[in-house]
């Protein structure tokens, strides 16, 4: 498969069903803490967007920056919580990118 075809393939994948799949995999592997962190990070991203409809093609640096600002605006979050959510969302996206591109 050509690199261009692979890039187009990942762009059409819905983000949240894929994140949910990764969370289930972590749970079935006995990694409950990681699954809980992934779930929380995914839930905050859903809350930020106001829906479950996000394709990989819509993830841009601007969207990530806006999500970070949104988390900062939540006064009850410590910096470590925000970093955890951002990091876990990034980890799930990295796994998706590595898995789907194969």
XYZ file of C-alpha atoms in Angstrom:
102
model
C 0.000 0.000 0.000
C 1.348 3.428 -0.933
C 2.116 5.946 1.792
C -0.533 8.306 0.401
C -3.177 5.555 0.567
C -2.236 4.765 4.168
C -2.452 8.417 5.152
C -5.897 8.703 3.567
C -6.994 5.516 5.340
C -6.232 6.835 8.828
C -7.892 10.172 8.069
C -11.276 8.445 7.704
C -11.126 6.485 10.973
C -13.423 7.738 13.759
C -11.370 8.601 16.840
C -13.649 7.681 19.739
C -14.593 4.151 18.697
C -10.891 3.506 18.245
C -10.108 4.943 21.693
C -12.851 2.775 23.192
C -11.270 -0.256 21.546
C -7.870 0.595 23.061
C -9.464 1.009 26.494
C -11.082 -2.442 26.217
C -7.739 -3.948 25.170
C -6.016 -2.444 28.205
C -8.711 -3.817 30.509
C -8.519 -7.296 28.978
C -4.734 -7.199 29.432
C -5.234 -6.452 33.135
C -4.012 -2.868 32.843
C -6.893 -1.320 34.740
C -5.070 1.861 35.779
C -4.042 2.642 32.211
C -7.558 1.878 30.981
C -8.998 4.252 33.593
C -6.585 7.021 32.570
C -7.394 6.483 28.888
C -11.133 6.544 29.657
C -10.886 9.787 31.625
C -8.796 11.462 28.918
C -11.204 10.308 26.222
C -14.218 11.521 28.226
C -12.748 15.012 28.627
C -12.036 15.208 24.895
C -15.647 14.158 24.199
C -16.929 16.762 26.649
C -14.779 19.446 25.017
C -16.128 18.610 21.562
C -19.712 18.200 22.718
C -20.147 15.010 20.699
C -18.593 11.676 19.747
C -17.971 12.542 16.125
C -14.311 13.131 15.392
C -12.230 11.770 12.562
C -8.457 11.634 12.672
C -8.436 14.122 9.802
C -9.951 16.730 12.156
C -7.169 16.516 14.717
C -5.006 19.553 14.123
C -2.499 21.474 16.228
C -5.170 24.139 16.644
C -7.691 21.610 18.001
C -5.090 20.274 20.433
C -4.275 23.815 21.598
C -7.968 24.611 22.087
C -8.456 21.383 24.055
C -5.478 22.284 26.248
C -6.951 25.749 26.890
C -10.296 24.144 27.693
C -8.656 21.919 30.305
C -6.826 24.934 31.747
C -10.170 26.721 32.076
C -11.466 23.930 34.314
C -10.463 25.508 37.617
C -10.495 22.277 39.591
C -7.673 20.696 37.566
C -4.087 20.683 38.731
C -1.347 20.995 36.128
C -0.503 17.311 36.542
C -4.095 16.309 35.711
C -4.061 18.380 32.544
C -0.705 16.938 31.525
C -2.023 13.439 32.196
C -5.103 13.931 29.999
C -3.082 15.469 27.182
C -0.434 12.755 27.410
C -2.938 9.899 27.479
C -4.885 11.275 24.526
C -1.593 11.591 22.644
C -0.632 8.022 23.572
C -3.912 6.657 22.221
C -3.504 8.634 18.995
C 0.074 7.387 18.609
C -1.067 3.766 19.021
C -3.822 4.325 16.486
C -1.405 5.852 14.024
C 1.074 2.994 14.421
C -1.625 0.320 14.227
C -3.682 1.670 11.357
C -0.674 2.580 9.227
C 0.628 -1.036 9.315
